[in-house]
Short mmCIF file of N, CA, C and O in Angstrom, two decimals:
data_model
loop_
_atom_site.label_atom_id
_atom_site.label_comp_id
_atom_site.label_asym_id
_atom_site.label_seq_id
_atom_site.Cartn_x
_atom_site.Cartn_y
_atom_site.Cartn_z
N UNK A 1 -30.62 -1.59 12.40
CA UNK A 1 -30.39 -2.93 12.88
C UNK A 1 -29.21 -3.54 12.15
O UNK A 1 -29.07 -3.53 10.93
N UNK A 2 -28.53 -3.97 12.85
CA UNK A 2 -27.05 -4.74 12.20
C UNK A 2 -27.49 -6.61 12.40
O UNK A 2 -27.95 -7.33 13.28
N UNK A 3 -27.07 -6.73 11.20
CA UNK A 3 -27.55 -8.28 11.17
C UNK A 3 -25.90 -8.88 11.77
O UNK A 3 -24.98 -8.09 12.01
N UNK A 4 -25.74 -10.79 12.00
CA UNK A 4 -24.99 -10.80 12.65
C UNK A 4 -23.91 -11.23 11.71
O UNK A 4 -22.93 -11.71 12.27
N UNK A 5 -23.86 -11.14 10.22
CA UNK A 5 -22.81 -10.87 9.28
C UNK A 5 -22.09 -9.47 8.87
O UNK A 5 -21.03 -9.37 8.26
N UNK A 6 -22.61 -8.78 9.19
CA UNK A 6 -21.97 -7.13 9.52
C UNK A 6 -21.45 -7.13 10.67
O UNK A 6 -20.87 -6.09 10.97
N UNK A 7 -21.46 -7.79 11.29
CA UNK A 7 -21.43 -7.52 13.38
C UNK A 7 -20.05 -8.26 13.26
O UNK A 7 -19.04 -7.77 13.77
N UNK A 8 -20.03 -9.22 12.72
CA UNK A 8 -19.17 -10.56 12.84
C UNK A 8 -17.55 -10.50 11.80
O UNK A 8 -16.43 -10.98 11.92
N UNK A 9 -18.39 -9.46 10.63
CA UNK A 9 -17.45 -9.14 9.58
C UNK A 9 -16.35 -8.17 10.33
O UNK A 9 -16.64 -7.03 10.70
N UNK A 10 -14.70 -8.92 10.54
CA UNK A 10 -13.98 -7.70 10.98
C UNK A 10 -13.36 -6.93 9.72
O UNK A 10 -13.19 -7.54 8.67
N UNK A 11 -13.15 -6.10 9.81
CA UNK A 11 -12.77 -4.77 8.65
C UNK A 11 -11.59 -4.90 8.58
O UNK A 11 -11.08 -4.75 9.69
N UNK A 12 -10.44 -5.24 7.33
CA UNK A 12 -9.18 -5.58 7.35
C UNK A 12 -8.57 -4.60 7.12
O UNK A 12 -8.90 -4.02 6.08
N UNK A 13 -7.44 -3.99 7.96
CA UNK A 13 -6.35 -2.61 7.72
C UNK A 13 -5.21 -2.76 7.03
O UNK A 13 -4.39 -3.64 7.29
N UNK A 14 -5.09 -1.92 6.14
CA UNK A 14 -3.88 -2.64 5.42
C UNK A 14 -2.97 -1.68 5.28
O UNK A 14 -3.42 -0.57 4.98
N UNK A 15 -1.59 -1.82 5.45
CA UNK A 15 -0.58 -0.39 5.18
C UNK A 15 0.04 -1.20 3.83
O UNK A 15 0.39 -2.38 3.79
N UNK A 16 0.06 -0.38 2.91
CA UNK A 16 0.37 -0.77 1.35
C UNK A 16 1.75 0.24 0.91
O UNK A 16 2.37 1.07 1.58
N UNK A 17 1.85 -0.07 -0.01
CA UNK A 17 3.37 0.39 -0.59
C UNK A 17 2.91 0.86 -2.60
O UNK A 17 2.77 0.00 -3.46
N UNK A 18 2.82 1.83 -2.76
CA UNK A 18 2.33 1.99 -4.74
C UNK A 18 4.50 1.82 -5.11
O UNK A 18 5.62 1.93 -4.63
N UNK A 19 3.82 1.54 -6.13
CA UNK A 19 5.46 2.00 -6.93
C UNK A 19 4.91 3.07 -8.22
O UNK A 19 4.58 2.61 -9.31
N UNK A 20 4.88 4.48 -7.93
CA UNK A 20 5.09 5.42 -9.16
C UNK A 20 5.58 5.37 -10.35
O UNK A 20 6.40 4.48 -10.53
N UNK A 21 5.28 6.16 -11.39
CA UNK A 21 5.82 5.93 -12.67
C UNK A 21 6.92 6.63 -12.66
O UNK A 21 7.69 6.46 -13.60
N UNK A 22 7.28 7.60 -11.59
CA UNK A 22 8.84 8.30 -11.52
C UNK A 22 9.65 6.89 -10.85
O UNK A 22 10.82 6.76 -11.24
N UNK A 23 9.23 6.04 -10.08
CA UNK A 23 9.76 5.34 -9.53
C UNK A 23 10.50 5.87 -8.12
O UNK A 23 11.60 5.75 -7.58
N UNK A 24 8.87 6.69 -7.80
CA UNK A 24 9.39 6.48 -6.27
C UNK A 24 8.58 5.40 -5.68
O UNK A 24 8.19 4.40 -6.29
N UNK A 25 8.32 5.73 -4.30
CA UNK A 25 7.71 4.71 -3.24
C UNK A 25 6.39 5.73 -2.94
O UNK A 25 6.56 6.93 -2.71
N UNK A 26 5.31 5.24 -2.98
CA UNK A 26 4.15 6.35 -2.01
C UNK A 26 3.12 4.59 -1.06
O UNK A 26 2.62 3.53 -1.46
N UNK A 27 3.33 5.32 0.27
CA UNK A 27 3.15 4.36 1.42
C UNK A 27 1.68 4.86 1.88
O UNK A 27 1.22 6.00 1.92
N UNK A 28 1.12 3.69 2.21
CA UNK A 28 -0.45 4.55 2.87
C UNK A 28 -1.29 3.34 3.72
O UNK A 28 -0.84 2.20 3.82
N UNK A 29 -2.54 3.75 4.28
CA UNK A 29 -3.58 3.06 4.85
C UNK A 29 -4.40 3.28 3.83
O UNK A 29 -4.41 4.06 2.88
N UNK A 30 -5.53 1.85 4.47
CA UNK A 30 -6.93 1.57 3.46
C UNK A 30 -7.18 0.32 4.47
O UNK A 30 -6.41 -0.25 5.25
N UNK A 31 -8.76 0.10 4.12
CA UNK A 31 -9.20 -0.86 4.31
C UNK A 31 -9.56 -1.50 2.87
O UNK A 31 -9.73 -2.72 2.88
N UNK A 32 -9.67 -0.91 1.80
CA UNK A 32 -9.92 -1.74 0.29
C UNK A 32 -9.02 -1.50 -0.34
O UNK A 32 -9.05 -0.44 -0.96
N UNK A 33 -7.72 -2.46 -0.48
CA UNK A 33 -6.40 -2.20 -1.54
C UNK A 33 -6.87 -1.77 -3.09
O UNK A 33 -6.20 -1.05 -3.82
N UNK A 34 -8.46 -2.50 -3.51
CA UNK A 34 -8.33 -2.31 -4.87
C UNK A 34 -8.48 -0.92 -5.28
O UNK A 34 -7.85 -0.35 -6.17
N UNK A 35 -9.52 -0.39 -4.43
CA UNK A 35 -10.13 0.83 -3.93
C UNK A 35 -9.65 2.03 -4.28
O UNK A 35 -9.99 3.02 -4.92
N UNK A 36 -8.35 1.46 -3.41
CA UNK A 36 -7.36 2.92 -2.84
C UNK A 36 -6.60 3.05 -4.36
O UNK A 36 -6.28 4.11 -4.89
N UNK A 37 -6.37 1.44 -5.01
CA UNK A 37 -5.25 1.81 -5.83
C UNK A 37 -5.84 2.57 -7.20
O UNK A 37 -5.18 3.44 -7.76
N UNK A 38 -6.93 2.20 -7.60
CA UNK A 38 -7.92 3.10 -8.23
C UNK A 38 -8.01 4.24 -8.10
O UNK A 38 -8.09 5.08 -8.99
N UNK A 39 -8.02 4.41 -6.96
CA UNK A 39 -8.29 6.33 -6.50
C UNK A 39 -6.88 7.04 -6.74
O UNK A 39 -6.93 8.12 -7.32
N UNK A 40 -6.00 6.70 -6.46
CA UNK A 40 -4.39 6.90 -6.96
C UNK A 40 -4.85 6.95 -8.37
O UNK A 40 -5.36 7.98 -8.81
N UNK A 41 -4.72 6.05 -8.97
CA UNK A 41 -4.34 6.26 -10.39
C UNK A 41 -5.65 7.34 -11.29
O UNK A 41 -5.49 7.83 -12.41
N UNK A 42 -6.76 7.49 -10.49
CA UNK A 42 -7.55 8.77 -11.33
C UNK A 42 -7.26 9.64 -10.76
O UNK A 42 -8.08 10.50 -11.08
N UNK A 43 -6.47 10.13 -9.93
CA UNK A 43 -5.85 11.17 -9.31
C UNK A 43 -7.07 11.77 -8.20
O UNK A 43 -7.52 12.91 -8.34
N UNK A 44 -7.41 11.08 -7.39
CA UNK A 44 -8.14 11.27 -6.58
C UNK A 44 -7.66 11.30 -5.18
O UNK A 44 -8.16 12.01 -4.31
N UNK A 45 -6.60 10.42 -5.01
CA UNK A 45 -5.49 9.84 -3.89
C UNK A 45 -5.28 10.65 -3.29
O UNK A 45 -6.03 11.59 -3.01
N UNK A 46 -3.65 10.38 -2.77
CA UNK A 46 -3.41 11.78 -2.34
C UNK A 46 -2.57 12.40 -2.48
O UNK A 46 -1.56 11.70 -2.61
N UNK A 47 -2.38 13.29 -2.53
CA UNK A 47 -1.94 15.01 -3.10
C UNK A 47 -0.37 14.35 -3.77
O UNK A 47 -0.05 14.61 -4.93
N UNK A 48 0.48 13.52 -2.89
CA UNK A 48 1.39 13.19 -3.69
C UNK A 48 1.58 12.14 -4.70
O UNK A 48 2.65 11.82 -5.22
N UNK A 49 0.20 11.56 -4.94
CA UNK A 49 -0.08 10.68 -6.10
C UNK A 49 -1.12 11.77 -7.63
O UNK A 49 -1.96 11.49 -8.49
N UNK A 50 -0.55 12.72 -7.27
CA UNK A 50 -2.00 13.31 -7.86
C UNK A 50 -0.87 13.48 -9.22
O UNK A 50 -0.98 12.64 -10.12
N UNK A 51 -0.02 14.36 -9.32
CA UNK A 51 0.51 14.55 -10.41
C UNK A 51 1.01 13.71 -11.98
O UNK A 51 1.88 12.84 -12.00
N UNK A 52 0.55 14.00 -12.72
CA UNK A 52 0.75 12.51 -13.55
C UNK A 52 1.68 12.67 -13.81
O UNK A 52 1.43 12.41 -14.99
N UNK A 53 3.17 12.99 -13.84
CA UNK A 53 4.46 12.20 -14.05
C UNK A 53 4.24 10.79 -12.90
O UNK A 53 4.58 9.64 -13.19
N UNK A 54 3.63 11.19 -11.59
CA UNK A 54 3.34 9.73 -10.87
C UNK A 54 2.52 8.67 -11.54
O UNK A 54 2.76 7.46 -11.57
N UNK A 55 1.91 9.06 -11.85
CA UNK A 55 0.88 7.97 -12.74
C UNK A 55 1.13 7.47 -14.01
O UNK A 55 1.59 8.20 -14.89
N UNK A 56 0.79 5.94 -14.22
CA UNK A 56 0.13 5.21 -13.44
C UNK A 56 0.76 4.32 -12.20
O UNK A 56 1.95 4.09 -12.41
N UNK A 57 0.40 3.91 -11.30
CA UNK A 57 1.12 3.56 -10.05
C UNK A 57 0.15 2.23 -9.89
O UNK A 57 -1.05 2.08 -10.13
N UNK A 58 1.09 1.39 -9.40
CA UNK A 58 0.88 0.04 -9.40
C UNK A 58 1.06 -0.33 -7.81
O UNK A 58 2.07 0.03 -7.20
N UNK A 59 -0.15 -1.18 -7.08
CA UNK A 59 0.40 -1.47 -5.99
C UNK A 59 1.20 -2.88 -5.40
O UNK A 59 0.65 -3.98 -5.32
N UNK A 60 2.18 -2.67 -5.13
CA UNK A 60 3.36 -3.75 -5.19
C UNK A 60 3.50 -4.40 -3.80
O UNK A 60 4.13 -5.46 -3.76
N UNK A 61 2.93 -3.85 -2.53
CA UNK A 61 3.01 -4.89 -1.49
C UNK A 61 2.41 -3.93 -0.22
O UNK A 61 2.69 -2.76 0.05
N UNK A 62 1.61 -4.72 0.35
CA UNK A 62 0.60 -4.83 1.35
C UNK A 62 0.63 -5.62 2.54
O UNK A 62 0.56 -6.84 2.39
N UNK A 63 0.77 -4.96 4.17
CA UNK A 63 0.44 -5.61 4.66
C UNK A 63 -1.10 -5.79 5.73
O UNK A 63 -1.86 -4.83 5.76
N UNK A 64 -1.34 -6.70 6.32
CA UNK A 64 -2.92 -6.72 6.72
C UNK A 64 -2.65 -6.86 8.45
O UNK A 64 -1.92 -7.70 8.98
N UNK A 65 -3.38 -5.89 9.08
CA UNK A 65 -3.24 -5.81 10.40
C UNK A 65 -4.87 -5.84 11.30
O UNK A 65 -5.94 -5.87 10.68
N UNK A 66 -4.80 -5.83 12.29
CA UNK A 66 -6.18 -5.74 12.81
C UNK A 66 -6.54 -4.38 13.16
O UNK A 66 -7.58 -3.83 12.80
N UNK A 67 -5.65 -3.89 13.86
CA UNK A 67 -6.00 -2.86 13.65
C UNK A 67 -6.09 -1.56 12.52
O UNK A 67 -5.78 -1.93 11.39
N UNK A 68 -6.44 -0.23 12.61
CA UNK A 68 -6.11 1.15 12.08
C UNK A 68 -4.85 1.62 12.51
O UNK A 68 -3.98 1.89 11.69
N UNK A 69 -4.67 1.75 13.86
CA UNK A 69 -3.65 1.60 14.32
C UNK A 69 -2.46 1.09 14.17
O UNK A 69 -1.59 1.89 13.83
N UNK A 70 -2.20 0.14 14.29
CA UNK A 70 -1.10 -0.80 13.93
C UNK A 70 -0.79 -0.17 12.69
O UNK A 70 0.17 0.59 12.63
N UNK A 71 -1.74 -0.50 11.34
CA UNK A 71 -1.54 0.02 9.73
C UNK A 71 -0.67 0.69 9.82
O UNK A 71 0.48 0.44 9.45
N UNK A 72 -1.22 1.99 10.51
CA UNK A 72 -0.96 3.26 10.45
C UNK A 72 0.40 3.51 11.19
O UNK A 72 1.09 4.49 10.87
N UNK A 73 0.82 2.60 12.22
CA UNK A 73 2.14 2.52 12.78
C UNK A 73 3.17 2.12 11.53
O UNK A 73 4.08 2.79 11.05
N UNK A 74 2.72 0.88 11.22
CA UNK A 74 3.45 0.21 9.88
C UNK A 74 3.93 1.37 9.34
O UNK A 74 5.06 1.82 9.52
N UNK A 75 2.52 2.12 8.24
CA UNK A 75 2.76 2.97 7.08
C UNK A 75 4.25 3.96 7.78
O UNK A 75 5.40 3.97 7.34
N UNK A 76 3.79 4.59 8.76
CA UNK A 76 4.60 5.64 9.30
C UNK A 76 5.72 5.34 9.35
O UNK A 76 6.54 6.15 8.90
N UNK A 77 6.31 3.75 10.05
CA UNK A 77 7.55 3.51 10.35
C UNK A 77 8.71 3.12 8.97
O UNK A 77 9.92 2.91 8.87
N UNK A 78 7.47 3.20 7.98
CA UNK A 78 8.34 3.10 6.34
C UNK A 78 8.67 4.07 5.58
O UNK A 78 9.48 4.06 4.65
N UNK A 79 7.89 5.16 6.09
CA UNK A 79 7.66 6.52 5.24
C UNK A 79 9.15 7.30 6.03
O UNK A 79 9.62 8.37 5.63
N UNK A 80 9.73 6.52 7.20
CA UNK A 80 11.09 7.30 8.15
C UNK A 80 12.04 6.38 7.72
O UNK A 80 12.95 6.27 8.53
N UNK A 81 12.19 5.40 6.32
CA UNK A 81 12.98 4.91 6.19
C UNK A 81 13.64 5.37 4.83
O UNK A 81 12.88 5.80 3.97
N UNK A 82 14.92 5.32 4.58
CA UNK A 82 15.56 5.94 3.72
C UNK A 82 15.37 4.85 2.44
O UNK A 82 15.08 3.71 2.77
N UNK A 83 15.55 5.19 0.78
CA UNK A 83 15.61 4.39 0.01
C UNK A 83 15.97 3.25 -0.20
O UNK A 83 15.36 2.31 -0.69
N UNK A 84 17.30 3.37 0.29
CA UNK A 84 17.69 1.86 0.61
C UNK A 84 17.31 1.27 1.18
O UNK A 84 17.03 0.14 0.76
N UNK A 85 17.02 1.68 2.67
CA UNK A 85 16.12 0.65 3.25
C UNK A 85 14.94 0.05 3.03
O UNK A 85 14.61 -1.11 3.26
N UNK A 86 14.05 1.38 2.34
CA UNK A 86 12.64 0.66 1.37
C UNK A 86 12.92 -0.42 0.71
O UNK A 86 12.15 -1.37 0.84
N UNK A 87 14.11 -0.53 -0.17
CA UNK A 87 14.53 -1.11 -0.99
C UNK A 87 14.37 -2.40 -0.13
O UNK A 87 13.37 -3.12 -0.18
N UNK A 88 15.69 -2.66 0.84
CA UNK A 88 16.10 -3.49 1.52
C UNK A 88 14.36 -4.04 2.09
O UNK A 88 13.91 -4.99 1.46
N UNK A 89 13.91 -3.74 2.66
CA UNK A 89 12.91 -4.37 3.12
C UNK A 89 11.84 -4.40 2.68
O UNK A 89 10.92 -4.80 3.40
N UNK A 90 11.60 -3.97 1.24
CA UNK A 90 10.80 -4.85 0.14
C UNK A 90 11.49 -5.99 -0.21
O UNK A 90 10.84 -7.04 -0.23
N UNK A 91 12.50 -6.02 -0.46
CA UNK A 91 12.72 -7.39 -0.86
C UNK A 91 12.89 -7.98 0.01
O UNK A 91 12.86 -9.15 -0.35
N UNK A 92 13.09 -7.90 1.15
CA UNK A 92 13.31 -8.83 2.69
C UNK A 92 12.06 -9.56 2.54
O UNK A 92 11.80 -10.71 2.90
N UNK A 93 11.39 -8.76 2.00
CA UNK A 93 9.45 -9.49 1.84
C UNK A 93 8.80 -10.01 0.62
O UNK A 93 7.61 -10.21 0.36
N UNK A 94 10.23 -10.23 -0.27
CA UNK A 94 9.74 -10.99 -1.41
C UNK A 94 9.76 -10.09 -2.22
O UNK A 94 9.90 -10.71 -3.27
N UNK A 95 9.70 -8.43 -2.60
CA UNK A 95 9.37 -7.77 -3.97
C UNK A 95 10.98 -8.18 -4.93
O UNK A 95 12.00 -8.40 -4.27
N UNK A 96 11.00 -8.21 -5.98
CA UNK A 96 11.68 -8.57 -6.77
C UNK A 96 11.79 -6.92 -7.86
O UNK A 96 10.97 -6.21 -8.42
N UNK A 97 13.35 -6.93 -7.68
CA UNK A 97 13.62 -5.39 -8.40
C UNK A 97 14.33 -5.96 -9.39
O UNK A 97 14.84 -7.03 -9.06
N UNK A 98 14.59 -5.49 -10.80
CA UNK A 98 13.52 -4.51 -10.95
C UNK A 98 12.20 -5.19 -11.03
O UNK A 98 11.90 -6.38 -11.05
N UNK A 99 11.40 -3.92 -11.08
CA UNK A 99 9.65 -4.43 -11.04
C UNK A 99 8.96 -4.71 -12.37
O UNK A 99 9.11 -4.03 -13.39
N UNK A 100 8.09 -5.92 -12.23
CA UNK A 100 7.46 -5.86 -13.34
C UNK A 100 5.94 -5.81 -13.44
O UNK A 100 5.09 -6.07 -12.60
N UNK A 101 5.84 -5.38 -14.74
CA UNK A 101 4.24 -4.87 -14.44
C UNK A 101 2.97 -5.86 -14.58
O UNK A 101 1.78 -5.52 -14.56
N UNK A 102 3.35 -6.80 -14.68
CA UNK A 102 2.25 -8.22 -14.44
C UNK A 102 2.84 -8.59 -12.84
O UNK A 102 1.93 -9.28 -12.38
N UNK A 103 3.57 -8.51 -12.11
CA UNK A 103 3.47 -9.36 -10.94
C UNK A 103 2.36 -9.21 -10.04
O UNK A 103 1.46 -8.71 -10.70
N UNK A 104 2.12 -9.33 -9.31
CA UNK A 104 0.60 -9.38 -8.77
C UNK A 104 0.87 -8.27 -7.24
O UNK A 104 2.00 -7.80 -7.23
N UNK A 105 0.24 -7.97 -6.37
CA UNK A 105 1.19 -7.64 -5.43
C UNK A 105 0.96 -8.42 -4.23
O UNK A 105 0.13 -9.32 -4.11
N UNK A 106 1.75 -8.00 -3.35
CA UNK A 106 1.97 -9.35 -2.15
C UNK A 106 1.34 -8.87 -1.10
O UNK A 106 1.39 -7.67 -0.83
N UNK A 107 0.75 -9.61 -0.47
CA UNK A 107 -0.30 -9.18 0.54
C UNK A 107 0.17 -10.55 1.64
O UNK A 107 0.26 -11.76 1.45
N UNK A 108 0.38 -9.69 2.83
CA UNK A 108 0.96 -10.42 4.45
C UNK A 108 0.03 -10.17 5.02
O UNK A 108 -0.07 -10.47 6.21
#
């Protein structure tokens, strides 16, 4: 039986952005940002967060969609973009380079 706070609760998709300790970019889906970013950093993530020259990895910007779908369009259409452009359109969205390790991360 589903009560009508489970029924009612919609599930938020989020395509997120880590910043690595090599200082690359690793892009992904989740529905729990804190979750995912946890599982990254005990090397649980995935396969290209696993190595610890990546770790520890901080997550630096998030966005929130309704769908899985959509996310997953997002994630994809960033992962075909070249450095600069990561670059360029993190900060189009507010990230501030260089990065620092108290900023919080930004969630749209």
């Amino acid at each position: 039986m589903v009560n009508k706070e489970t029924k009612n609760k919609r599930k938020e998709n989020f395509f997120y952005v880590l910043w690595c300790k090599d200082h690359s970019f690793y892009a992904g889906y989740t529905t729990d940002l804190k979750r995912r970013e946890k599982e990254h950093n005990t090397g649980v993530g995935a396969k290209y967060t696993r190595p610890a020259s990546r770790r520890p990895l901080k997550m630096i910007y998030a966005e929130t969609y309704e769908t899985r779908s959509e996310a997953m369009q997002a994630e994809a259409a960033f992962k075909r973009l070249t450095r600069p452009q990561k670059e360029t359109y993190l900060k189009e969205k507010g990230i501030e380079f260089p990065l620092k390790k108290d900023k919080p991360c930004l969630i749209y």
